Amino acid sequence: MTQPVTRFCLVRHGETDWNREYRLQGHTDIPLNHAGLEQASQLAQAFRPDHAFQALYVSDLIRTRQTSAPLQTRLQLNAHYTPQLRERHMGALQGLTYAEAAEQIPDLYRQHQARDPDFDLEGGESLRRFRARILDGLASIAALHPGENVLIVTHGGVLDIIYRAATSKPLEDKRDFPIPNAALNWLDYQDGGWTLRRWADESHLSSALDEIQ
């Protein structure tokens, strides 16, 4: 029997100081900066108070929790916080800027840039494991909400995985699509497959940084 469509709106968290510095956050728990808090407020205003979302799921890191707070008030939804929606664990790269990583651990940095799907960043997550975590997690959410609208607040790496799943873009390919802070990304899920509806809608924002690559 065909599963009813679950309609997702996925949002990357607002800006942090580490985003501004092009520093790899991963699981490091970094709060929003002033611009990020303003983006979170603008994000909430993008939706009517009666917008028909049935559920809100949020990564349990502080930058996503802060981004979701105005949404919870605006939409009168309780958030389900889950570590399954966290950013990719960046292993030895976590806490470094791209420039620092290239200088301090050049061999590891080159492997990261090569996008080997099985390379775990020396204690982090491989792209393949990360993809499995994210796709399994979102499929589980969809199974709980068949035929419903679900709002997700998560991270740039998660959105990268979903875009690739919806467009059949390989993990190994360099990213050629934007992932701005606090933009709206609309996708449908049905019977194990993703369909991209609208991507990187920034019309509600005064400004936003793209995800680092």
PDB file of C-alpha atoms in Angstrom:
ATOM      1  CA  MET A   1       0.000   0.000   0.000  1.00  0.00           C
ATOM      2  CA  THR A   2       1.303   3.456  -0.917  1.00  0.00           C
ATOM      3  CA  GLN A   3       2.343   5.567   2.059  1.00  0.00           C
ATOM      4  CA  PRO A   4       0.754   9.042   2.319  1.00  0.00           C
ATOM      5  CA  VAL A   5       3.125  11.909   1.536  1.00  0.00           C
ATOM      6  CA  THR A   6       4.828  13.599   4.482  1.00  0.00           C
ATOM      7  CA  ARG A   7       5.627  17.219   3.655  1.00  0.00           C
ATOM      8  CA  PHE A   8       8.798  18.545   5.265  1.00  0.00           C
ATOM      9  CA  CYS A   9      10.132  22.053   5.717  1.00  0.00           C
ATOM     10  CA  LEU A  10      13.782  21.816   6.766  1.00  0.00           C
ATOM     11  CA  VAL A  11      15.655  24.812   8.151  1.00  0.00           C
ATOM     12  CA  ARG A  12      19.317  25.296   8.923  1.00  0.00           C
ATOM     13  CA  HIS A  13      19.969  27.061  12.248  1.00  0.00           C
ATOM     14  CA  GLY A  14      20.733  30.781  12.423  1.00  0.00           C
ATOM     15  CA  GLU A  15      24.211  32.252  12.230  1.00  0.00           C
ATOM     16  CA  THR A  16      26.891  31.603  14.884  1.00  0.00           C
ATOM     17  CA  ASP A  17      30.252  33.276  15.415  1.00  0.00           C
ATOM     18  CA  TRP A  18      31.894  30.077  14.158  1.00  0.00           C
ATOM     19  CA  ASN A  19      29.901  30.348  10.922  1.00  0.00           C
ATOM     20  CA  ARG A  20      31.244  33.877  10.560  1.00  0.00           C
ATOM     21  CA  GLU A  21      34.800  32.610  11.153  1.00  0.00           C
ATOM     22  CA  TYR A  22      34.356  29.633   8.769  1.00  0.00           C
ATOM     23  CA  ARG A  23      35.148  27.347  11.686  1.00  0.00           C
ATOM     24  CA  LEU A  24      33.950  23.740  11.613  1.00  0.00           C
ATOM     25  CA  GLN A  25      31.374  23.205  14.360  1.00  0.00           C
ATOM     26  CA  GLY A  26      30.231  19.604  14.049  1.00  0.00           C
ATOM     27  CA  HIS A  27      28.903  18.527  17.459  1.00  0.00           C
ATOM     28  CA  THR A  28      30.540  21.465  19.282  1.00  0.00           C
ATOM     29  CA  ASP A  29      27.724  23.283  21.088  1.00  0.00           C
ATOM     30  CA  ILE A  30      28.016  26.871  19.832  1.00  0.00           C
ATOM     31  CA  PRO A  31      25.197  29.406  20.432  1.00  0.00           C
ATOM     32  CA  LEU A  32      23.718  31.813  17.921  1.00  0.00           C
ATOM     33  CA  ASN A  33      25.282  35.247  17.601  1.00  0.00           C
ATOM     34  CA  HIS A  34      23.273  38.474  17.386  1.00  0.00           C
ATOM     35  CA  ALA A  35      22.661  38.035  13.656  1.00  0.00           C
ATOM     36  CA  GLY A  36      21.544  34.442  14.242  1.00  0.00           C
ATOM     37  CA  LEU A  37      19.037  35.470  16.895  1.00  0.00           C
ATOM     38  CA  GLU A  38      17.633  38.060  14.486  1.00  0.00           C
ATOM     39  CA  GLN A  39      17.391  35.406  11.765  1.00  0.00           C
ATOM     40  CA  ALA A  40      15.492  33.148  14.161  1.00  0.00           C
ATOM     41  CA  SER A  41      12.992  35.940  14.773  1.00  0.00           C
ATOM     42  CA  GLN A  42      12.629  36.621  11.025  1.00  0.00           C
ATOM     43  CA  LEU A  43      12.227  32.900  10.410  1.00  0.00           C
ATOM     44  CA  ALA A  44       9.281  32.691  12.795  1.00  0.00           C
ATOM     45  CA  GLN A  45       7.612  35.619  11.045  1.00  0.00           C
ATOM     46  CA  ALA A  46       7.812  33.733   7.727  1.00  0.00           C
ATOM     47  CA  PHE A  47       4.917  31.553   8.904  1.00  0.00           C
ATOM     48  CA  ARG A  48       1.356  32.479   9.762  1.00  0.00           C
ATOM     49  CA  PRO A  49       0.437  31.528  13.345  1.00  0.00           C
ATOM     50  CA  ASP A  50      -2.164  29.115  11.909  1.00  0.00           C
ATOM     51  CA  HIS A  51       0.275  27.415   9.511  1.00  0.00           C
ATOM     52  CA  ALA A  52      -0.670  23.753   9.524  1.00  0.00           C
ATOM     53  CA  PHE A  53       2.451  22.029  10.843  1.00  0.00           C
ATOM     54  CA  GLN A  54       1.598  18.981  12.910  1.00  0.00           C
ATOM     55  CA  ALA A  55       5.067  18.526  14.447  1.00  0.00           C
ATOM     56  CA  LEU A  56       8.398  20.241  15.079  1.00  0.00           C
ATOM     57  CA  TYR A  57      11.636  18.243  15.360  1.00  0.00           C
ATOM     58  CA  VAL A  58      14.892  19.918  16.348  1.00  0.00           C
ATOM     59  CA  SER A  59      18.527  18.900  16.733  1.00  0.00           C
ATOM     60  CA  ASP A  60      19.416  18.973  20.424  1.00  0.00           C
ATOM     61  CA  LEU A  61      22.367  21.385  20.016  1.00  0.00           C
ATOM     62  CA  ILE A  62      21.971  24.918  21.362  1.00  0.00           C
ATOM     63  CA  ARG A  63      22.153  26.699  17.983  1.00  0.00           C
ATOM     64  CA  THR A  64      19.148  24.752  16.688  1.00  0.00           C
ATOM     65  CA  ARG A  65      17.267  24.984  19.970  1.00  0.00           C
ATOM     66  CA  GLN A  66      17.674  28.777  19.950  1.00  0.00           C
ATOM     67  CA  THR A  67      16.573  28.940  16.309  1.00  0.00           C
ATOM     68  CA  SER A  68      13.447  26.926  17.073  1.00  0.00           C
ATOM     69  CA  ALA A  69      12.385  28.915  20.151  1.00  0.00           C
ATOM     70  CA  PRO A  70      10.526  31.717  18.276  1.00  0.00           C
ATOM     71  CA  LEU A  71       8.944  29.081  16.017  1.00  0.00           C
ATOM     72  CA  GLN A  72       7.543  27.251  19.017  1.00  0.00           C
ATOM     73  CA  THR A  73       5.930  30.455  20.252  1.00  0.00           C
ATOM     74  CA  ARG A  74       4.685  31.560  16.845  1.00  0.00           C
ATOM     75  CA  LEU A  75       3.249  28.191  15.807  1.00  0.00           C
ATOM     76  CA  GLN A  76       2.253  26.935  19.275  1.00  0.00           C
ATOM     77  CA  LEU A  77       4.215  23.712  18.791  1.00  0.00           C
ATOM     78  CA  ASN A  78       6.243  21.718  21.284  1.00  0.00           C
ATOM     79  CA  ALA A  79       9.683  20.759  19.985  1.00  0.00           C
ATOM     80  CA  HIS A  80      10.940  17.192  19.887  1.00  0.00           C
ATOM     81  CA  TYR A  81      14.706  17.494  20.494  1.00  0.00           C
ATOM     82  CA  THR A  82      16.807  14.691  19.074  1.00  0.00           C
ATOM     83  CA  PRO A  83      20.546  14.017  18.660  1.00  0.00           C
ATOM     84  CA  GLN A  84      19.751  12.106  15.457  1.00  0.00           C
ATOM     85  CA  LEU A  85      19.355  15.471  13.677  1.00  0.00           C
ATOM     86  CA  ARG A  86      22.769  16.774  14.770  1.00  0.00           C
ATOM     87  CA  GLU A  87      25.421  17.980  12.371  1.00  0.00           C
ATOM     88  CA  ARG A  88      28.052  15.527  11.144  1.00  0.00           C
ATOM     89  CA  HIS A  89      30.744  14.856  13.751  1.00  0.00           C
ATOM     90  CA  MET A  90      33.839  16.397  12.210  1.00  0.00           C
ATOM     91  CA  GLY A  91      36.441  14.429  14.193  1.00  0.00           C
ATOM     92  CA  ALA A  92      39.902  16.035  14.215  1.00  0.00           C
ATOM     93  CA  LEU A  93      38.615  18.989  12.173  1.00  0.00           C
ATOM     94  CA  GLN A  94      36.135  20.112  14.815  1.00  0.00           C
ATOM     95  CA  GLY A  95      36.969  23.567  16.156  1.00  0.00           C
ATOM     96  CA  LEU A  96      39.365  24.455  13.330  1.00  0.00           C
ATOM     97  CA  THR A  97      38.843  26.898  10.503  1.00  0.00           C
ATOM     98  CA  TYR A  98      39.398  25.526   7.033  1.00  0.00           C
ATOM     99  CA  ALA A  99      42.622  27.541   6.810  1.00  0.00           C
ATOM    100  CA  GLU A 100      43.866  26.173  10.157  1.00  0.00           C
ATOM    101  CA  ALA A 101      43.030  22.621   9.129  1.00  0.00           C
ATOM    102  CA  ALA A 102      44.897  23.007   5.832  1.00  0.00           C
ATOM    103  CA  GLU A 103      47.963  24.280   7.700  1.00  0.00           C
ATOM    104  CA  GLN A 104      47.952  22.063  10.813  1.00  0.00           C
ATOM    105  CA  ILE A 105      46.687  18.705   9.478  1.00  0.00           C
ATOM    106  CA  PRO A 106      47.122  18.962   5.700  1.00  0.00           C
ATOM    107  CA  ASP A 107      46.832  15.236   4.933  1.00  0.00           C
ATOM    108  CA  LEU A 108      43.555  14.896   6.808  1.00  0.00           C
ATOM    109  CA  TYR A 109      42.303  18.139   5.274  1.00  0.00           C
ATOM    110  CA  ARG A 110      43.016  16.863   1.756  1.00  0.00           C
ATOM    111  CA  GLN A 111      41.123  13.649   2.496  1.00  0.00           C
ATOM    112  CA  HIS A 112      38.183  15.673   3.755  1.00  0.00           C
ATOM    113  CA  GLN A 113      38.178  17.831   0.630  1.00  0.00           C
ATOM    114  CA  ALA A 114      38.297  14.703  -1.559  1.00  0.00           C
ATOM    115  CA  ARG A 115      34.920  13.642  -0.087  1.00  0.00           C
ATOM    116  CA  ASP A 116      35.833   9.998   0.396  1.00  0.00           C
ATOM    117  CA  PRO A 117      32.477   8.654   1.699  1.00  0.00           C
ATOM    118  CA  ASP A 118      34.165   6.161   4.057  1.00  0.00           C
ATOM    119  CA  PHE A 119      36.729   8.510   5.648  1.00  0.00           C
ATOM    120  CA  ASP A 120      35.790   9.201   9.297  1.00  0.00           C
ATOM    121  CA  LEU A 121      37.892  12.348   9.900  1.00  0.00           C
ATOM    122  CA  GLU A 122      39.903  10.529  12.597  1.00  0.00           C
ATOM    123  CA  GLY A 123      37.228   9.895  15.167  1.00  0.00           C
ATOM    124  CA  GLY A 124      34.320  11.614  13.467  1.00  0.00           C
ATOM    125  CA  GLU A 125      31.612  10.356  11.124  1.00  0.00           C
ATOM    126  CA  SER A 126      32.141   9.203   7.580  1.00  0.00           C
ATOM    127  CA  LEU A 127      29.811  10.709   5.008  1.00  0.00           C
ATOM    128  CA  ARG A 128      28.265   7.280   4.491  1.00  0.00           C
ATOM    129  CA  ARG A 129      27.513   6.789   8.195  1.00  0.00           C
ATOM    130  CA  PHE A 130      26.254  10.359   8.477  1.00  0.00           C
ATOM    131  CA  ARG A 131      23.896   9.859   5.526  1.00  0.00           C
ATOM    132  CA  ALA A 132      22.510   6.664   7.068  1.00  0.00           C
ATOM    133  CA  ARG A 133      21.881   8.417  10.399  1.00  0.00           C
ATOM    134  CA  ILE A 134      20.049  11.320   8.785  1.00  0.00           C
ATOM    135  CA  LEU A 135      17.983   9.377   6.268  1.00  0.00           C
ATOM    136  CA  ASP A 136      16.993   6.756   8.857  1.00  0.00           C
ATOM    137  CA  GLY A 137      16.030   9.483  11.315  1.00  0.00           C
ATOM    138  CA  LEU A 138      13.875  11.400   8.868  1.00  0.00           C
ATOM    139  CA  ALA A 139      12.229   8.218   7.589  1.00  0.00           C
ATOM    140  CA  SER A 140      11.307   7.388  11.192  1.00  0.00           C
ATOM    141  CA  ILE A 141       9.796  10.863  11.622  1.00  0.00           C
ATOM    142  CA  ALA A 142       7.842  10.455   8.379  1.00  0.00           C
ATOM    143  CA  ALA A 143       6.482   7.117   9.608  1.00  0.00           C
ATOM    144  CA  LEU A 144       5.080   8.903  12.662  1.00  0.00           C
ATOM    145  CA  HIS A 145       3.460  11.635  10.542  1.00  0.00           C
ATOM    146  CA  PRO A 146       2.004  10.146   7.337  1.00  0.00           C
ATOM    147  CA  GLY A 147       0.093  12.736   5.349  1.00  0.00           C
ATOM    148  CA  GLU A 148       1.181  15.550   7.690  1.00  0.00           C
ATOM    149  CA  ASN A 149       3.392  18.667   7.576  1.00  0.00           C
ATOM    150  CA  VAL A 150       6.580  18.510   9.642  1.00  0.00           C
ATOM    151  CA  LEU A 151       8.991  21.342  10.437  1.00  0.00           C
ATOM    152  CA  ILE A 152      12.649  20.434  11.065  1.00  0.00           C
ATOM    153  CA  VAL A 153      15.381  22.704  12.497  1.00  0.00           C
ATOM    154  CA  THR A 154      18.787  21.214  11.876  1.00  0.00           C
ATOM    155  CA  HIS A 155      22.225  21.848  10.292  1.00  0.00           C
ATOM    156  CA  GLY A 156      23.899  22.544   6.975  1.00  0.00           C
ATOM    157  CA  GLY A 157      25.383  19.086   6.632  1.00  0.00           C
ATOM    158  CA  VAL A 158      21.974  17.506   7.176  1.00  0.00           C
ATOM    159  CA  LEU A 159      20.491  19.646   4.411  1.00  0.00           C
ATOM    160  CA  ASP A 160      23.361  18.633   2.138  1.00  0.00           C
ATOM    161  CA  ILE A 161      22.439  14.975   2.667  1.00  0.00           C
ATOM    162  CA  ILE A 162      18.738  15.549   1.983  1.00  0.00           C
ATOM    163  CA  TYR A 163      19.345  17.573  -1.169  1.00  0.00           C
ATOM    164  CA  ARG A 164      21.560  14.785  -2.514  1.00  0.00           C
ATOM    165  CA  ALA A 165      18.950  12.157  -1.624  1.00  0.00           C
ATOM    166  CA  ALA A 166      16.235  14.094  -3.471  1.00  0.00           C
ATOM    167  CA  THR A 167      18.359  14.797  -6.569  1.00  0.00           C
ATOM    168  CA  SER A 168      20.436  11.576  -6.739  1.00  0.00           C
ATOM    169  CA  LYS A 169      23.613  13.620  -6.373  1.00  0.00           C
ATOM    170  CA  PRO A 170      26.504  11.381  -5.203  1.00  0.00           C
ATOM    171  CA  LEU A 171      28.185  11.970  -1.850  1.00  0.00           C
ATOM    172  CA  GLU A 172      31.535  12.259  -3.649  1.00  0.00           C
ATOM    173  CA  ASP A 173      30.480  15.242  -5.798  1.00  0.00           C
ATOM    174  CA  LYS A 174      31.399  18.764  -4.732  1.00  0.00           C
ATOM    175  CA  ARG A 175      28.423  20.758  -3.526  1.00  0.00           C
ATOM    176  CA  ASP A 176      27.010  23.143  -6.141  1.00  0.00           C
ATOM    177  CA  PHE A 177      23.843  24.282  -4.321  1.00  0.00           C
ATOM    178  CA  PRO A 178      23.367  26.872  -1.542  1.00  0.00           C
ATOM    179  CA  ILE A 179      22.560  26.133   2.121  1.00  0.00           C
ATOM    180  CA  PRO A 180      21.962  29.531   3.781  1.00  0.00           C
ATOM    181  CA  ASN A 181      21.357  30.026   7.487  1.00  0.00           C
ATOM    182  CA  ALA A 182      17.642  30.058   8.392  1.00  0.00           C
ATOM    183  CA  ALA A 183      16.369  29.583   4.823  1.00  0.00           C
ATOM    184  CA  LEU A 184      13.326  27.410   4.033  1.00  0.00           C
ATOM    185  CA  ASN A 185      13.753  24.114   2.175  1.00  0.00           C
ATOM    186  CA  TRP A 186      10.616  22.159   1.191  1.00  0.00           C
ATOM    187  CA  LEU A 187      10.644  18.447   0.362  1.00  0.00           C
ATOM    188  CA  ASP A 188       8.158  15.575   0.212  1.00  0.00           C
ATOM    189  CA  TYR A 189       8.799  12.049   1.460  1.00  0.00           C
ATOM    190  CA  GLN A 190       6.856   8.995   0.325  1.00  0.00           C
ATOM    191  CA  ASP A 191       7.680   5.271   0.244  1.00  0.00           C
ATOM    192  CA  GLY A 192      11.379   5.785   0.914  1.00  0.00           C
ATOM    193  CA  GLY A 193      11.878   8.500  -1.700  1.00  0.00           C
ATOM    194  CA  TRP A 194      12.451  12.256  -1.487  1.00  0.00           C
ATOM    195  CA  THR A 195      11.096  14.932  -3.848  1.00  0.00           C
ATOM    196  CA  LEU A 196      12.525  18.460  -3.837  1.00  0.00           C
ATOM    197  CA  ARG A 197       9.820  21.157  -3.942  1.00  0.00           C
ATOM    198  CA  ARG A 198      11.563  24.456  -3.151  1.00  0.00           C
ATOM    199  CA  TRP A 199      15.106  25.130  -1.978  1.00  0.00           C
ATOM    200  CA  ALA A 200      16.938  27.930  -0.128  1.00  0.00           C
ATOM    201  CA  ASP A 201      14.057  30.390   0.167  1.00  0.00           C
ATOM    202  CA  GLU A 202      15.592  33.451   1.860  1.00  0.00           C
ATOM    203  CA  SER A 203      12.757  35.873   1.110  1.00  0.00           C
ATOM    204  CA  HIS A 204      12.023  36.368   4.837  1.00  0.00           C
ATOM    205  CA  LEU A 205      15.660  37.179   5.753  1.00  0.00           C
ATOM    206  CA  SER A 206      17.634  40.428   5.655  1.00  0.00           C
ATOM    207  CA  SER A 207      20.870  38.433   5.125  1.00  0.00           C
ATOM    208  CA  ALA A 208      22.287  34.918   5.491  1.00  0.00           C
ATOM    209  CA  LEU A 209      25.629  33.145   5.136  1.00  0.00           C
ATOM    210  CA  ASP A 210      25.980  30.077   2.947  1.00  0.00           C
ATOM    211  CA  GLU A 211      27.163  26.809   4.504  1.00  0.00           C
ATOM    212  CA  ILE A 212      30.945  26.313   4.300  1.00  0.00           C
ATOM    213  CA  GLN A 213      32.028  23.516   1.993  1.00  0.00           C
TER     214      GLN A 213
END
